[in-house]
PDB file of C-alpha atoms in Angstrom:
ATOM      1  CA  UNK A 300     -13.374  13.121  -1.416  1.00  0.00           C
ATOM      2  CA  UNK A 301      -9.896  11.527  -1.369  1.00  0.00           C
ATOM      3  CA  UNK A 302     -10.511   9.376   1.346  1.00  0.00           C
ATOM      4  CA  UNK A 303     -11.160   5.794   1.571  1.00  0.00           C
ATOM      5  CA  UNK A 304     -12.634   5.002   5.166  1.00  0.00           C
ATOM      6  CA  UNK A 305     -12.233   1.658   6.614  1.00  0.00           C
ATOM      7  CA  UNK A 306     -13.680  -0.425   9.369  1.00  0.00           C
ATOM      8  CA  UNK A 307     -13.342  -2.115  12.229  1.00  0.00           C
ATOM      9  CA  UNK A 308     -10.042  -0.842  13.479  1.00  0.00           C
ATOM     10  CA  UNK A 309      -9.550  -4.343  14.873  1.00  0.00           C
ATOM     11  CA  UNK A 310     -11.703  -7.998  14.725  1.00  0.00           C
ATOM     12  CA  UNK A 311     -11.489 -11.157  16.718  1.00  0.00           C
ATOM     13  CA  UNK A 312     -12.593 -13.773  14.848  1.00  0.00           C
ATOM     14  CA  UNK A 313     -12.854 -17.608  15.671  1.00  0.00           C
ATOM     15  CA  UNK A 314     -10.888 -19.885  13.719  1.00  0.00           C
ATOM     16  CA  UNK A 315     -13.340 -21.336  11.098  1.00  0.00           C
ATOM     17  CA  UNK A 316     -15.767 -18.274  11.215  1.00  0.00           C
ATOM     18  CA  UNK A 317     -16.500 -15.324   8.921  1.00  0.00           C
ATOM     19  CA  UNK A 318     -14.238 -11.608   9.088  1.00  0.00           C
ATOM     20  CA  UNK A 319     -15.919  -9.245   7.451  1.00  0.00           C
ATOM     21  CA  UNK A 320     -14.268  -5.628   6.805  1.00  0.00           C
ATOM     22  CA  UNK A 321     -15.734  -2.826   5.009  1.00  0.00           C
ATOM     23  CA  UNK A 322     -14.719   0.381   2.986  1.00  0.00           C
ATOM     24  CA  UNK A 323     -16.251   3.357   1.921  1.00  0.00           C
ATOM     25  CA  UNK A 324     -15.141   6.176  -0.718  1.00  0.00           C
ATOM     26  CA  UNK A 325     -16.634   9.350  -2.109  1.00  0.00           C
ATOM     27  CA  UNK A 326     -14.864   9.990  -5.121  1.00  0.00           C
ATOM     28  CA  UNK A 327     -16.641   8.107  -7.607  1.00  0.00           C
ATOM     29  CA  UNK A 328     -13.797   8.374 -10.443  1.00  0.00           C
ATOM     30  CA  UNK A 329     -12.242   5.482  -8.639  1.00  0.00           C
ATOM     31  CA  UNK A 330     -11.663   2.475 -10.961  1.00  0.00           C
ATOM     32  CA  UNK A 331     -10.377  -0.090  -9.047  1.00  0.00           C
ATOM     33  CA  UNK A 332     -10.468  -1.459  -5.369  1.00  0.00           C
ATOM     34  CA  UNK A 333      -7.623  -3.823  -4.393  1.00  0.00           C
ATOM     35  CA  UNK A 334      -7.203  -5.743  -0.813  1.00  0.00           C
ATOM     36  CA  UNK A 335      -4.141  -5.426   0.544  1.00  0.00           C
ATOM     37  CA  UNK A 336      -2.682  -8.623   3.358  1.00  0.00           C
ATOM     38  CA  UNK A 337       0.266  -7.316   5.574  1.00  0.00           C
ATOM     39  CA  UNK A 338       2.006  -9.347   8.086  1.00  0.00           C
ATOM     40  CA  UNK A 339       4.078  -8.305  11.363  1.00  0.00           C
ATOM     41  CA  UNK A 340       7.904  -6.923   9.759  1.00  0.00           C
ATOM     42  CA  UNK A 341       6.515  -7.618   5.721  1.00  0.00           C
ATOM     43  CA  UNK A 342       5.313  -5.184   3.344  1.00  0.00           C
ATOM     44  CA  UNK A 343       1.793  -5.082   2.392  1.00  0.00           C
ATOM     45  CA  UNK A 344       0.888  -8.012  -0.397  1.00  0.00           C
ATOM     46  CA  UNK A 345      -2.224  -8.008  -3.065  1.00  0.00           C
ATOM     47  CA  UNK A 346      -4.752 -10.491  -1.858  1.00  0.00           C
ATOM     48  CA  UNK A 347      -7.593  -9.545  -3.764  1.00  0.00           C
ATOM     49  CA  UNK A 348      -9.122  -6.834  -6.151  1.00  0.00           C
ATOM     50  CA  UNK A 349     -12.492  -5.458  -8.036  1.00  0.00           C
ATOM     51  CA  UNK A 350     -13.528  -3.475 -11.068  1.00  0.00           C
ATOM     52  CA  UNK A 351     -16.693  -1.662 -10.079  1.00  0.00           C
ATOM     53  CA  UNK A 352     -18.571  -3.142 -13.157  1.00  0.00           C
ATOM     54  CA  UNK A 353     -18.865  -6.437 -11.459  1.00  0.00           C
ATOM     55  CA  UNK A 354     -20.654  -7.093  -7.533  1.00  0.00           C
ATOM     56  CA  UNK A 355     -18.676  -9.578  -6.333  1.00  0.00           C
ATOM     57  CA  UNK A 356     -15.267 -11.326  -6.841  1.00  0.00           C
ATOM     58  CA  UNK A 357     -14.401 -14.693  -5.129  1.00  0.00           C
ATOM     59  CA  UNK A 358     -11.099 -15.883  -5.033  1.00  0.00           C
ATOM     60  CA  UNK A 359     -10.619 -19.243  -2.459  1.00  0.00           C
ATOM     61  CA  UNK A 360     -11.788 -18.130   0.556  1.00  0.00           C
ATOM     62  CA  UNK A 361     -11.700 -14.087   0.168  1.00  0.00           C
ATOM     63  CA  UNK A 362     -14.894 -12.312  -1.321  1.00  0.00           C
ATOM     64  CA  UNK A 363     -15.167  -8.820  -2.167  1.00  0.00           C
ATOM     65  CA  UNK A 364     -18.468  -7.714  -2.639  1.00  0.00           C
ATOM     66  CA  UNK A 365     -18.537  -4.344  -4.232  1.00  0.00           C
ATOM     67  CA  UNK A 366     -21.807  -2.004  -3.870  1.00  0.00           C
ATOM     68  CA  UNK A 367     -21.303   0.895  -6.491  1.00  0.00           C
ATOM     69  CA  UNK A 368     -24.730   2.595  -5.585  1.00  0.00           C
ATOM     70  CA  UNK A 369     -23.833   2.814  -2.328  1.00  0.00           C
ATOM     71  CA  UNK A 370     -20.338   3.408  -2.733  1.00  0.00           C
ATOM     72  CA  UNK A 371     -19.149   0.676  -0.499  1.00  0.00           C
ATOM     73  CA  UNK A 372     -17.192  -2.451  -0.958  1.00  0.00           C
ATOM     74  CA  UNK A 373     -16.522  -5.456   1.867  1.00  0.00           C
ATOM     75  CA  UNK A 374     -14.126  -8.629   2.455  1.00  0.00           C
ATOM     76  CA  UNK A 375     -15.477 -11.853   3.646  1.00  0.00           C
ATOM     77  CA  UNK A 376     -12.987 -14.250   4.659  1.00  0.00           C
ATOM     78  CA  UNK A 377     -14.704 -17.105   5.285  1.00  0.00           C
ATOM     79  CA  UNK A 378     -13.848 -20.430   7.212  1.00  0.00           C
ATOM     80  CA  UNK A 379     -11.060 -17.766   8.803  1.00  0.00           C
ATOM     81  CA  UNK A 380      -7.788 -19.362  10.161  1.00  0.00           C
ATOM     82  CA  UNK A 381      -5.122 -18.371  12.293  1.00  0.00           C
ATOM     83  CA  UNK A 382      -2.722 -17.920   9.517  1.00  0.00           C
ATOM     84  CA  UNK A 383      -4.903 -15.261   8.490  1.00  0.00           C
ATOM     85  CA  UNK A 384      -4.152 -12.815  10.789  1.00  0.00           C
ATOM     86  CA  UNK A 385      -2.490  -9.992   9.620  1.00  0.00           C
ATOM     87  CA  UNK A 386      -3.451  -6.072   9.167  1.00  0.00           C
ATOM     88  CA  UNK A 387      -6.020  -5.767   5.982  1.00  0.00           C
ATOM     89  CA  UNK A 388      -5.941  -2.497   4.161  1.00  0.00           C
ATOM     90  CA  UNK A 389      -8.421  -1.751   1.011  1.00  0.00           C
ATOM     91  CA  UNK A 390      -7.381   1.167  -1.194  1.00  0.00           C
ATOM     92  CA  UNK A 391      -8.760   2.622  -4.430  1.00  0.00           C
ATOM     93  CA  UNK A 392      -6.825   4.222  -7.062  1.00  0.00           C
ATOM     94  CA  UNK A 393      -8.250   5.893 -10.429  1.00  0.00           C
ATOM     95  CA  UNK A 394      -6.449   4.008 -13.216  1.00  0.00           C
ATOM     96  CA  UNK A 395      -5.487   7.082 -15.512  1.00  0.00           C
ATOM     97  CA  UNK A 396      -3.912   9.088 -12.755  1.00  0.00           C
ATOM     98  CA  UNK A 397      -2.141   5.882 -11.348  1.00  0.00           C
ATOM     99  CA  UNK A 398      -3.016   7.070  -7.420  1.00  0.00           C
ATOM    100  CA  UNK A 399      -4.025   5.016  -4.971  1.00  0.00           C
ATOM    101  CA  UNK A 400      -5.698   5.950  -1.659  1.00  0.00           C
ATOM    102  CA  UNK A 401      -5.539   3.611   1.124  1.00  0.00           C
ATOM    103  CA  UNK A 402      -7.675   2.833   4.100  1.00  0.00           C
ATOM    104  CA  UNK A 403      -6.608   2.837   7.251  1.00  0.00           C
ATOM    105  CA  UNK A 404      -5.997  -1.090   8.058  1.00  0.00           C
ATOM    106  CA  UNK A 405      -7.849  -3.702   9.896  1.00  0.00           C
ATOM    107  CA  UNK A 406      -5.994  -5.516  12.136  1.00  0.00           C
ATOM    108  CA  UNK A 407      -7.313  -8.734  12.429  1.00  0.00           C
ATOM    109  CA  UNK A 408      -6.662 -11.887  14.857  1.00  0.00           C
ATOM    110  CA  UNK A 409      -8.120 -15.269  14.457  1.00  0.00           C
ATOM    111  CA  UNK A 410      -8.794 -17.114  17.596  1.00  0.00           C
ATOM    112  CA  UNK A 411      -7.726 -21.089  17.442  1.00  0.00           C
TER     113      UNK A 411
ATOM    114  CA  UNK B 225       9.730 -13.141  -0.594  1.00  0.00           C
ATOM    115  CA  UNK B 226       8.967 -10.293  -3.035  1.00  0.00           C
ATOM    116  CA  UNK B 227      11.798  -9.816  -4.249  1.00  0.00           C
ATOM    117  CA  UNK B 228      12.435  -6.395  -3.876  1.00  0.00           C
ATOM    118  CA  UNK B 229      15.335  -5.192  -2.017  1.00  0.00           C
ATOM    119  CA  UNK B 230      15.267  -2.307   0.422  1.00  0.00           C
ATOM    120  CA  UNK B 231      18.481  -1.014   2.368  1.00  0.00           C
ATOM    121  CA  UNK B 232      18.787   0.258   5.062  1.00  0.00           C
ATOM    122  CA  UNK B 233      16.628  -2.337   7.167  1.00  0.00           C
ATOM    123  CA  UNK B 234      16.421   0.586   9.877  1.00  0.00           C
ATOM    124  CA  UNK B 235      17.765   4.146  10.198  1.00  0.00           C
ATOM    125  CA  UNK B 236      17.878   6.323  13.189  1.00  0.00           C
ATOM    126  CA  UNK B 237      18.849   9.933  13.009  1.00  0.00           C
ATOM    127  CA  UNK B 238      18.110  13.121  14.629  1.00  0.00           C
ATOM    128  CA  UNK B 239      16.073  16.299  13.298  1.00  0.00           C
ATOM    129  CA  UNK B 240      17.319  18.598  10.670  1.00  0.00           C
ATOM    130  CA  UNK B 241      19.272  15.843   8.752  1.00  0.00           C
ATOM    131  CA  UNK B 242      19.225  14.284   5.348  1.00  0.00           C
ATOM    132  CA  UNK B 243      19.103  10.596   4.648  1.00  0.00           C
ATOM    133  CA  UNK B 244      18.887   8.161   1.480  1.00  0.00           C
ATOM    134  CA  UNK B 245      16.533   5.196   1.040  1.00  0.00           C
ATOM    135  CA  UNK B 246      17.040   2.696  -1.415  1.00  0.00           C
ATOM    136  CA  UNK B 247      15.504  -0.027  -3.258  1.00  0.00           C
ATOM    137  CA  UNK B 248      15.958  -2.510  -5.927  1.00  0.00           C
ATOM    138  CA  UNK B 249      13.107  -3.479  -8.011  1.00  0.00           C
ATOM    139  CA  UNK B 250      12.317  -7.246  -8.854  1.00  0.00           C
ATOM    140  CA  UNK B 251      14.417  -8.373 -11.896  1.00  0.00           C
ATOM    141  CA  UNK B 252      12.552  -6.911 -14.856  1.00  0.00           C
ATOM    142  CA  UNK B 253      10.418  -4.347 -13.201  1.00  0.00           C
ATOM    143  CA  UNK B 254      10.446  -1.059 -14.972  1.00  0.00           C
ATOM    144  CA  UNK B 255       8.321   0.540 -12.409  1.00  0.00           C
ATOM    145  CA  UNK B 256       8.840   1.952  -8.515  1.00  0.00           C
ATOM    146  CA  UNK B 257       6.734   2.914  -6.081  1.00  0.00           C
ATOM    147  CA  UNK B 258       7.406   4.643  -2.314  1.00  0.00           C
ATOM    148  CA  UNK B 259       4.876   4.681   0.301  1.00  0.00           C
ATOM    149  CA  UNK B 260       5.024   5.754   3.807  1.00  0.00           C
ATOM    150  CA  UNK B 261       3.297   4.122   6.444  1.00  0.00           C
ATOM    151  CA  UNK B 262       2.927   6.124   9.657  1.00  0.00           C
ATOM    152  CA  UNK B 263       0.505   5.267  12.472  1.00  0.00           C
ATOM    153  CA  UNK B 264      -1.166   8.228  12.457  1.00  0.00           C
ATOM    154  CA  UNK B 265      -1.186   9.141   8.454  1.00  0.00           C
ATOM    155  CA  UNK B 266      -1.657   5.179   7.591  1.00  0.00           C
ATOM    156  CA  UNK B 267      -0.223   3.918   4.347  1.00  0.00           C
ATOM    157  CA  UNK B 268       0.204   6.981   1.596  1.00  0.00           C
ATOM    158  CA  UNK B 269       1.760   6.945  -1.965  1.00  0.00           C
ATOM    159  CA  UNK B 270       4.380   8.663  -2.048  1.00  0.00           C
ATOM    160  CA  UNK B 271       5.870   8.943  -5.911  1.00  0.00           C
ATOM    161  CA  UNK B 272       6.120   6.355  -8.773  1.00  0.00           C
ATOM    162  CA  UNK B 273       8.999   6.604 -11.355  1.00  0.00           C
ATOM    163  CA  UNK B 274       8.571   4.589 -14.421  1.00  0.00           C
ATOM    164  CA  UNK B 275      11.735   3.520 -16.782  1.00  0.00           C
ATOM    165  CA  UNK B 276      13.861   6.533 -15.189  1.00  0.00           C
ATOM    166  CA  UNK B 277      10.733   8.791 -15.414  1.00  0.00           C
ATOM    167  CA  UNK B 278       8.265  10.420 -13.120  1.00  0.00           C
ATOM    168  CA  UNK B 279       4.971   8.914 -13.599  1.00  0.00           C
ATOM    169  CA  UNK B 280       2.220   9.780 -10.986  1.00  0.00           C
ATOM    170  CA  UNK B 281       3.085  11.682  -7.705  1.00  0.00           C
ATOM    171  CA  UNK B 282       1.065  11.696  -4.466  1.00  0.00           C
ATOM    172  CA  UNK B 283       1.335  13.385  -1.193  1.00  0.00           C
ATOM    173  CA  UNK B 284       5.268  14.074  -1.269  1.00  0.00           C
ATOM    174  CA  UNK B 285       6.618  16.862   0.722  1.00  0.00           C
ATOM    175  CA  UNK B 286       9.256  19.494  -1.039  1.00  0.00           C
ATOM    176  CA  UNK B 287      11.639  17.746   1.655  1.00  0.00           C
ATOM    177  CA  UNK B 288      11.281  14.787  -0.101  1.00  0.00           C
ATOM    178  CA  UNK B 289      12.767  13.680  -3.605  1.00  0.00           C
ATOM    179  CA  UNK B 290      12.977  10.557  -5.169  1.00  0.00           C
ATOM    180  CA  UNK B 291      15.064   9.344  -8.657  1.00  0.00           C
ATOM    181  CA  UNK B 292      15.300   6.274 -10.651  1.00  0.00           C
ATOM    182  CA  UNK B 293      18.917   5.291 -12.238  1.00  0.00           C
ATOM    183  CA  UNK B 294      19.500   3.782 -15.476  1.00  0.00           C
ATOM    184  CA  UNK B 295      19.517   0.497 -13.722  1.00  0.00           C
ATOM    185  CA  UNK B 296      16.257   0.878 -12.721  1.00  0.00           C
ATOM    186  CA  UNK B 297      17.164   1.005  -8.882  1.00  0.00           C
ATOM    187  CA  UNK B 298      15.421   4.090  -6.800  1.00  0.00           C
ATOM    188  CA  UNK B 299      16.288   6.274  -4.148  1.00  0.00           C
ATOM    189  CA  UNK B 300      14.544   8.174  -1.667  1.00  0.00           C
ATOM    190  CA  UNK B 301      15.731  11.093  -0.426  1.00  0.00           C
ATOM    191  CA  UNK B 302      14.447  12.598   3.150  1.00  0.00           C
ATOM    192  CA  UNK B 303      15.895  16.068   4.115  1.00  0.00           C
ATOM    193  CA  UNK B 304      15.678  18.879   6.470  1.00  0.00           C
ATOM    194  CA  UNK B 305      13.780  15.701   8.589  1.00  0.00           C
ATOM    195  CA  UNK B 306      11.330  16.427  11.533  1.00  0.00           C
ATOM    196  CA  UNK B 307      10.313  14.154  13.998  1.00  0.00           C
ATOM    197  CA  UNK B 308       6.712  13.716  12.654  1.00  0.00           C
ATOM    198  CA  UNK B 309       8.885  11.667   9.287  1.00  0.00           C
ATOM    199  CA  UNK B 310       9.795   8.734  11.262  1.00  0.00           C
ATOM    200  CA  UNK B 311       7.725   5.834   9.618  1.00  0.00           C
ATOM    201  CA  UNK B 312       8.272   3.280   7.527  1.00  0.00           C
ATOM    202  CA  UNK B 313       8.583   3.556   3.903  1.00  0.00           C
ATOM    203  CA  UNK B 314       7.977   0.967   1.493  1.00  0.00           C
ATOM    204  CA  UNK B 315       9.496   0.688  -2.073  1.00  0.00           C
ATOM    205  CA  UNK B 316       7.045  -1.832  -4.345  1.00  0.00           C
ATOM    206  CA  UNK B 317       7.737  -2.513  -8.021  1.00  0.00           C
ATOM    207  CA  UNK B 318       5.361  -3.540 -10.745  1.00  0.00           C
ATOM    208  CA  UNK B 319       6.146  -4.673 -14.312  1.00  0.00           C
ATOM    209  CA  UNK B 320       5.101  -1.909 -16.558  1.00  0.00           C
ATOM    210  CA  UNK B 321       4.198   1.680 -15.200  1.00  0.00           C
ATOM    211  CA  UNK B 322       0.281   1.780 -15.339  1.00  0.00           C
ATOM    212  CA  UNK B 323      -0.466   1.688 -11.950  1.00  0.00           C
ATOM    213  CA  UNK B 324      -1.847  -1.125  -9.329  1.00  0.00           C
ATOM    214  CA  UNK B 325      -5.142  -1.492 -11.548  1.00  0.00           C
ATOM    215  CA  UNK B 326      -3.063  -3.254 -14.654  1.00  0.00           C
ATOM    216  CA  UNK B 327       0.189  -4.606 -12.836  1.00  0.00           C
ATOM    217  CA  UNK B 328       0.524  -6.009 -10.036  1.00  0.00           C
ATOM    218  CA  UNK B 329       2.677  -3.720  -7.275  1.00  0.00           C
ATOM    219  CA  UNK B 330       5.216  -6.000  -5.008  1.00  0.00           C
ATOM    220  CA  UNK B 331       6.467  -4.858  -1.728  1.00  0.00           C
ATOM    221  CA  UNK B 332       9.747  -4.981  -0.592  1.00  0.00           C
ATOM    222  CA  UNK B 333      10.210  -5.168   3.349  1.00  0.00           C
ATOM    223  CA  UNK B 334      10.459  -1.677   3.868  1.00  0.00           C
ATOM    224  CA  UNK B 335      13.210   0.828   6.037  1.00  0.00           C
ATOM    225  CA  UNK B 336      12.150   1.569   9.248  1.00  0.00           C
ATOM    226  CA  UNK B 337      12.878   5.494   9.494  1.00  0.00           C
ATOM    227  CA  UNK B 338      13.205   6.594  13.460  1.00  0.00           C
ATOM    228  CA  UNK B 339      13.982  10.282  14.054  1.00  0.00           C
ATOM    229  CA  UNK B 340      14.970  11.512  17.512  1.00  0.00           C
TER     230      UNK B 340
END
């Protein structure tokens, strides 16, 4: 019930073409499902987030699009470029115990 | 850069001993965070510590204890360490002490544990 699956392991993508990585959790006291980018020798940085009252977020060209019913939630990077590649990690965290869970990365590589 | 500070960059050491981790939150930061990221276990939260405090605690081993001095600073401290602890572990520090959901968490580089 803790868990926050995540998939594909690893995605080749062409430059200027859609990644799409996707989550799934259990525990449905989670309140909040954040994107995490992390680059070669850098700690992981917030790209992204979603409350799970709304179905999709946009912000430039990352999209999460959150599916409560189904308890799943996606990224869409669209027009993908090389400087995107990096290892993607969702997580979920319930607010009022201030825990996050995080999935297990994405490593992801965008062809030029 | 986040501007959180971690030191030691890397630390290699051999089984059964005790080392400290430490970081230094961005200027203001009240909060601290450490995370372990393993390539078997995958990123895991670790403790937060909020204005000298304990505030939420996650999958932290007895081995393991962590403080927060009046300066705000954090340590991390590993002991009685087993092979299966080298990993790297991240300090991040956030604003106020609610969590990722209400403040933003920033990642310092992280110490690169190696245990032979």
């Amino acid at each position: 019930q803790q868990q926050v699956k995540q998939s594909p392991q690893s995605l080749i993508v062409q430059k200027g073409g859609i990644s799409i990585i996707n989550c799934a959790y259990e525990n449905t006291a989670f309140d909040y499902f954040p994107w995490y980018q992390q680059f070669p020798g850098k700690g992981p940085a917030l790209l992204i987030a979603i409350r799970p009252d709304v179905s999709e977020k946009k912000e430039g060209r990352f999209t999460i699009s959150f599916n409560k019913s189904a308890k799943q939630f996606s990224l869409h990077i669209m027009d993908s470029q090389p400087g995107d590649s990096a290892t993607y990690f969702c997580a979920a965290e319930y607010s009022s115990a201030s825990k996050i869970i995080f999935g297990s990365g994405t490593r992801l590589s965008i062809r030029p | 850069d986040s501007g959180v500070t971690q030191t030691p960059k890397h630390l290699i050491t051999a089984t059964g001993q005790r080392v400290t981790l430490r970081c230094s939150p961005r200027s203001g930061d009240l909060s601290v965070y450490w995370y372990q990221q393993s390539l078997d276990q995958g990123l895991q939260f670790l403790i937060q510590y909020y204005n000298g405090e304990e505030r939420a605690k996650g999958n932290i081993l007895e081995r393991f204890s962590a403080q927060q001095f009046p300066d705000l600073h954090s340590e991390l401290n590993l002991s009685s360490l087993e092979l299966g602890d080298s990993a790297l572990y991240f300090c991040a520090s956030s604003a106020h002490g609610g969590g990722s959901s209400t403040d933003t968490q920033y990642f310092g580089p992280g110490t690169r544990l190696t245990v032979l």
